[in-house]
Coordinates of C-alpha atoms and ligand atoms in Angstrom, one line a residue:
M1 CA -15.4 10.5 34.5
I2 CA -17.2 13.2 36.6
I3 CA -17.8 16.5 35.0
D4 CA -18.4 19.3 37.5
Q5 CA -17.7 23.0 38.1
Y6 CA -13.9 22.4 38.3
T7 CA -13.6 20.4 35.1
R8 CA -10.9 21.9 32.8
L9 CA -11.7 22.2 29.1
Y10 CA -9.3 21.4 26.2
G11 CA -10.0 20.8 22.5
V12 CA -8.9 20.6 18.9
M13 CA -9.8 23.3 16.3
G14 CA -9.7 22.6 12.6
Y15 CA -11.8 22.4 9.5
P16 CA -13.0 19.7 8.9
I17 CA -12.7 18.1 12.3
R18 CA -15.0 15.1 12.6
H19 CA -12.3 12.6 11.4
S20 CA -10.1 13.6 14.4
L21 CA -9.3 11.1 17.0
S22 CA -7.6 13.6 19.3
P23 CA -10.6 13.7 21.6
V24 CA -10.6 9.9 22.0
M25 CA -6.8 10.0 22.6
H26 CA -6.7 12.9 25.1
N27 CA -9.8 11.9 27.1
A28 CA -8.2 8.4 27.5
A29 CA -5.1 10.1 28.8
F30 CA -7.0 12.3 31.2
L31 CA -8.9 9.2 32.5
E32 CA -5.7 7.2 32.9
R33 CA -4.1 10.0 35.0
D34 CA -7.3 10.6 36.9
L35 CA -7.6 14.3 35.9
N36 CA -10.7 16.4 36.1
A37 CA -10.5 17.5 32.4
V38 CA -12.3 17.0 29.2
Y39 CA -11.3 17.4 25.5
L40 CA -13.7 18.3 22.7
A41 CA -13.6 18.8 18.9
F42 CA -14.3 22.4 17.6
E43 CA -15.0 22.6 13.9
S44 CA -14.2 26.2 12.9
K45 CA -13.0 28.1 9.9
D46 CA -12.4 31.3 12.0
V47 CA -9.1 31.0 13.9
E48 CA -9.3 34.5 15.4
A49 CA -12.8 34.0 16.8
G50 CA -11.8 30.6 18.0
L51 CA -8.9 32.0 20.0
Q52 CA -11.1 34.8 21.4
G53 CA -13.4 32.1 22.6
M54 CA -10.5 30.3 24.2
R55 CA -9.4 33.4 26.0
G56 CA -12.9 34.5 27.0
L57 CA -14.0 31.1 28.3
G58 CA -10.7 30.0 29.9
I59 CA -10.2 26.9 27.7
K60 CA -6.9 25.6 29.0
G61 CA -5.4 24.1 25.9
M62 CA -6.0 23.6 22.2
S63 CA -4.7 21.4 19.5
I64 CA -4.6 23.1 16.1
T65 CA -5.0 21.1 12.9
I66 CA -5.5 21.5 9.1
P67 CA -5.9 24.2 7.8
H68 CA -4.9 26.4 10.7
K69 CA -1.4 25.5 11.8
S70 CA 0.3 28.5 10.1
G71 CA -2.8 30.8 10.1
V72 CA -3.0 30.7 13.9
V73 CA 0.4 32.2 14.5
P74 CA -0.4 36.0 14.2
F75 CA -3.2 35.6 16.8
L76 CA -1.0 34.2 19.6
D77 CA 0.7 36.2 22.4
E78 CA 3.9 34.2 22.3
L79 CA 5.6 31.3 20.5
D80 CA 8.2 28.9 21.9
G81 CA 11.5 28.8 20.1
L82 CA 10.8 25.7 18.0
S83 CA 7.4 26.8 16.7
E84 CA 8.7 30.2 16.0
N85 CA 11.5 28.7 13.8
I86 CA 9.1 26.4 12.1
G87 CA 6.4 29.1 11.6
A88 CA 3.6 26.7 12.5
V89 CA 1.8 25.8 15.7
N90 CA -0.2 22.7 16.5
T91 CA -0.6 23.3 20.3
I92 CA -1.7 26.2 22.4
V93 CA -1.3 26.6 26.1
N94 CA -3.6 29.1 27.8
N95 CA -1.6 30.7 30.7
D96 CA -4.2 32.9 32.4
G97 CA -5.4 34.4 29.2
R98 CA -2.0 34.5 27.5
L99 CA -1.9 32.1 24.6
V100 CA 1.4 30.4 23.9
G101 CA 2.0 28.4 20.8
Y102 CA 4.1 25.2 20.5
N103 CA 4.8 22.7 17.8
T104 CA 4.8 19.1 18.9
D105 CA 4.4 17.7 15.3
A106 CA 8.2 18.0 14.8
M107 CA 9.1 15.8 17.7
G108 CA 6.2 13.4 17.1
A109 CA 7.4 12.8 13.5
L110 CA 11.1 12.5 14.5
I111 CA 10.3 9.9 17.1
A112 CA 8.1 7.9 14.7
L113 CA 10.7 8.0 12.0
K114 CA 13.7 7.3 14.1
D115 CA 12.0 4.2 15.6
K116 CA 12.0 2.6 12.1
V117 CA 14.7 4.2 10.0
D118 CA 18.3 5.3 10.2
L119 CA 18.0 8.9 9.0
L120 CA 21.7 9.5 8.5
N121 CA 22.6 10.6 4.9
K122 CA 19.1 10.0 3.7
R123 CA 17.4 11.9 0.8
C124 CA 13.8 12.8 1.7
L125 CA 10.9 14.1 -0.4
I126 CA 8.2 15.8 1.5
I127 CA 4.8 16.1 -0.2
G128 CA 2.9 19.2 1.0
A129 CA 3.9 22.7 2.3
G130 CA 1.4 23.2 5.2
G131 CA 2.1 23.3 8.9
A132 CA 3.0 19.6 9.2
A133 CA 5.4 19.8 6.2
R134 CA 7.1 22.8 7.7
A135 CA 7.6 21.0 11.1
I136 CA 8.9 17.8 9.5
G137 CA 11.1 19.6 7.0
F138 CA 12.6 21.7 9.7
V139 CA 13.3 18.8 12.0
L140 CA 14.8 16.6 9.3
K141 CA 17.0 19.4 8.0
E142 CA 18.2 19.8 11.6
Y143 CA 19.0 16.1 11.6
G144 CA 21.1 16.4 8.5
V145 CA 18.6 14.8 6.1
E146 CA 18.7 16.1 2.5
V147 CA 15.2 17.4 2.0
S148 CA 13.1 18.4 -1.2
I149 CA 9.6 19.8 -1.1
A150 CA 6.8 19.1 -3.6
N151 CA 3.4 20.8 -3.4
R152 CA 0.3 21.5 -5.4
T153 CA 0.5 25.2 -5.1
I154 CA 3.8 26.2 -6.5
G155 CA 4.2 29.5 -4.7
R156 CA 3.6 28.0 -1.3
G157 CA 5.9 25.1 -2.0
K158 CA 8.7 27.4 -3.2
A159 CA 8.3 29.6 -0.2
L160 CA 8.7 26.6 2.2
A161 CA 11.7 25.3 0.1
N162 CA 13.3 28.8 0.4
T163 CA 12.7 28.9 4.2
L164 CA 14.3 25.4 4.5
G165 CA 17.1 26.2 2.0
C166 CA 16.2 23.1 -0.1
P167 CA 14.9 22.4 -3.6
F168 CA 11.3 22.6 -4.7
V169 CA 9.9 20.0 -7.1
P170 CA 6.5 20.4 -8.9
L171 CA 4.2 17.5 -7.9
K172 CA 4.1 16.2 -11.5
E173 CA 7.9 15.9 -11.5
I174 CA 8.6 14.1 -8.3
G175 CA 9.7 11.0 -10.2
V176 CA 13.1 12.7 -10.9
V177 CA 13.9 13.0 -7.2
D178 CA 14.3 9.3 -6.4
P179 CA 14.2 9.7 -2.6
D180 CA 15.2 7.2 0.0
L181 CA 12.3 8.5 2.1
L182 CA 9.0 9.9 1.0
V183 CA 6.8 11.7 3.6
Q184 CA 3.2 12.5 2.7
T185 CA 1.8 15.4 4.7
T186 CA -1.4 16.5 2.9
P187 CA -4.9 15.3 3.7
V188 CA -5.2 13.5 0.4
G189 CA -6.3 9.9 1.2
M190 CA -7.7 10.8 4.6
H191 CA -11.2 9.5 5.7
P192 CA -13.7 9.8 4.0
D193 CA -11.7 10.1 0.8
H194 CA -9.6 7.0 1.3
N195 CA -9.5 6.1 -2.4
Q196 CA -7.4 9.2 -3.2
C197 CA -3.6 9.1 -3.6
I198 CA -1.4 12.0 -4.4
V199 CA 1.6 10.0 -5.5
S200 CA 1.8 8.2 -8.8
P201 CA 2.7 4.5 -8.3
D202 CA 5.7 4.6 -10.6
V203 CA 7.5 7.0 -8.2
L204 CA 7.5 4.2 -5.5
K205 CA 10.5 1.9 -5.7
Q206 CA 11.4 -1.3 -3.7
G207 CA 13.4 -0.4 -0.6
M208 CA 12.0 3.1 -0.3
V209 CA 10.6 4.2 3.0
V210 CA 7.2 5.8 2.7
M211 CA 5.5 7.6 5.6
D212 CA 2.0 9.0 5.5
I213 CA 1.1 11.2 8.4
I214 CA -2.6 10.3 8.0
Y215 CA -3.7 7.9 10.8
N216 CA -7.3 7.6 9.6
P217 CA -7.3 5.2 7.8
L218 CA -4.2 3.5 9.3
E219 CA -3.3 2.2 5.8
T220 CA -3.9 4.9 3.2
R221 CA -4.1 4.0 -0.5
L222 CA -0.5 5.4 -0.8
L223 CA 0.8 3.0 1.9
R224 CA -1.1 0.1 0.4
V225 CA 0.5 0.7 -3.1
A226 CA 3.9 1.3 -1.5
R227 CA 3.7 -1.9 0.5
A228 CA 2.8 -3.9 -2.6
K229 CA 5.8 -2.4 -4.3
G230 CA 8.2 -3.5 -1.6
C231 CA 8.6 -0.2 0.3
L232 CA 8.8 0.0 4.1
T233 CA 5.7 1.8 5.1
I234 CA 5.1 3.9 8.3
N235 CA 1.5 5.1 9.1
G236 CA 0.6 8.2 11.0
L237 CA -0.4 6.5 14.3
D238 CA 3.0 6.8 16.1
M239 CA 3.5 10.4 15.1
F240 CA 0.0 11.2 16.1
V241 CA 0.4 9.6 19.6
H242 CA 3.8 11.1 20.2
Q243 CA 2.8 14.6 19.2
G244 CA -0.3 14.1 21.5
A245 CA 1.9 12.9 24.3
E246 CA 4.0 16.1 24.1
Q247 CA 0.8 18.1 24.2
F248 CA -0.4 16.3 27.3
R249 CA 2.9 17.1 29.0
L250 CA 2.7 20.8 28.1
W251 CA -0.9 21.0 29.4
T252 CA -0.6 19.0 32.6
G253 CA 3.1 18.8 33.5
L254 CA 2.7 15.0 33.7
D255 CA 4.2 12.2 31.6
A256 CA 1.7 11.0 29.1
P257 CA 0.2 7.5 29.3
I258 CA 1.4 6.5 25.8
D259 CA 0.1 2.9 25.9
A260 CA -3.4 4.0 27.0
M261 CA -3.4 6.7 24.3
T262 CA -2.3 4.3 21.5
L263 CA -4.9 1.7 22.6
A264 CA -7.7 4.3 22.6
V265 CA -6.9 5.4 19.1
K266 CA -6.6 1.8 17.8
N267 CA -9.8 0.8 19.4
A268 CA -11.6 3.8 18.0
L269 CA -10.3 3.1 14.5
G270 CA -11.4 -0.5 14.8
K271 CA -14.8 0.4 16.0
G272 CA -15.4 3.1 13.4
H273 CA -15.7 5.9 15.9
D274 CA -14.3 8.1 13.2
R275 CA -17.2 7.5 10.9
D276 CA -19.7 10.2 12.1
Ligands
ATR301 P1 -1.7 22.5 7.9 O1 -1.1 23.8 8.0 O2 -2.5 22.1 9.0 O3 -0.7 21.4 7.5 P2 -2.6 23.4 5.3 O4 -1.9 24.6 5.6 O5 -4.0 23.4 4.8 O6 -2.7 22.6 6.7 O7 -1.7 22.4 4.4 C1 -2.2 21.3 3.8 C2 -1.3 20.8 2.7 O8 -2.0 19.9 2.0 C3 -0.9 21.9 1.7 O9 0.4 21.6 1.2 C4 -1.9 21.7 0.6 O10 -1.5 22.1 -0.7 P3 -1.7 23.6 -1.2 O11 -0.6 24.4 -0.7 O12 -1.7 23.5 -2.7 O13 -3.1 24.1 -0.7 C5 -2.1 20.3 0.6 N1 -3.3 19.8 0.1 C6 -4.6 19.9 0.7 N2 -5.5 19.4 -0.1 C7 -4.9 18.9 -1.2 C8 -5.3 18.3 -2.4 N3 -6.6 18.0 -2.6 N4 -4.4 18.0 -3.4 C9 -3.1 18.3 -3.2 N5 -2.6 18.9 -2.1 C10 -3.5 19.2 -1.1

C-alpha cells in the first residue's frame, strides 16, 4: 500500500474502539480492490467534535459504533430512508462536506440470520436497546418476525419497544418469553470482558437459535453455554462482514471483496491483533 497526497481517509469512531477489527477488514478490502485509501480507528466520546473533524479534514467515510449509533443522528446533514426509520446510523458518507447517514447493520444482520434460519413465524427476543438493537428489531419486524425487547435500562427498552410496536420484558424476566430466536446486541461478553454473559443459562433451551452480534471473541460465553445446551449458535462475524461490505459499496461504488474481508478478520482474531 502506498500512502501519498491522494490517499483517501476513512475510519471508525466509537468508545472504546481498540477491540474493533473494522480497520483490518476495510484496509484488506481497499488493498484487494487496489484503492488509494486507508481506514483508521478513532476513539472518541465526543460525536459532535468527531464529525466537525470529519468535515474539516475531508475524511471520506466513517463507521459509527457503540455508544454513538443513535447519538450521531442530530449532527448529520441528511439520513437515508432506512436509517431515518431505524433512528440509528452506523455509516457516514461525506459528500463534499455534507454528511449523510446510513444503517448497514440491518442488512448485515438479516443476511447473517437468513443464511442459517427460516425466519417465518418465529418469535424473537432482542437483548439491548441501542443502535444495533433498533436496526435488527426494525428489520425483523419488517420481515414478519414477532419481536420482544429486553434491556437493562427500562425506560430506554420501553421506548424502543414502543417505536417497534412490540412488548418490553425486564432483563430479569426474559425466561417467560420462551423465544425461538434470541439476539444479543449489547457489548456484554466482548473482549476483554469475555467471561461476562447477560443471559442466565436456564433461559436457553435445546433447539433455540442464539445469535450474538459480538465477533470478538468469535464464541462469546453466551454462545458457548448455548451450544452446550443444544442451541444453534450464530456468531457476529457474518453480520460484521456483511454490514462492512455494504459500507464499502456506499463509499466506493464497488462490490465488496467479501472473501478477502472475512479472511482478514479471521486471521486477525487468530493472531490476536485485537489484543492491544
Ligand atoms: P449502540 O447504539 O452502538 O448499539 P448503545 O446505545 O451504547 O450502543 O447501546 C448499547 C446497548 O447495550 C444498550 O442496550 C445498553 O443498555 P442500557 O440501555 O441499559 O445502557 C446495553 N449495555 C451496555 N453495557 C451493558 C451492561 N454492562 N449490561 C447490560 N446492558 C448493557
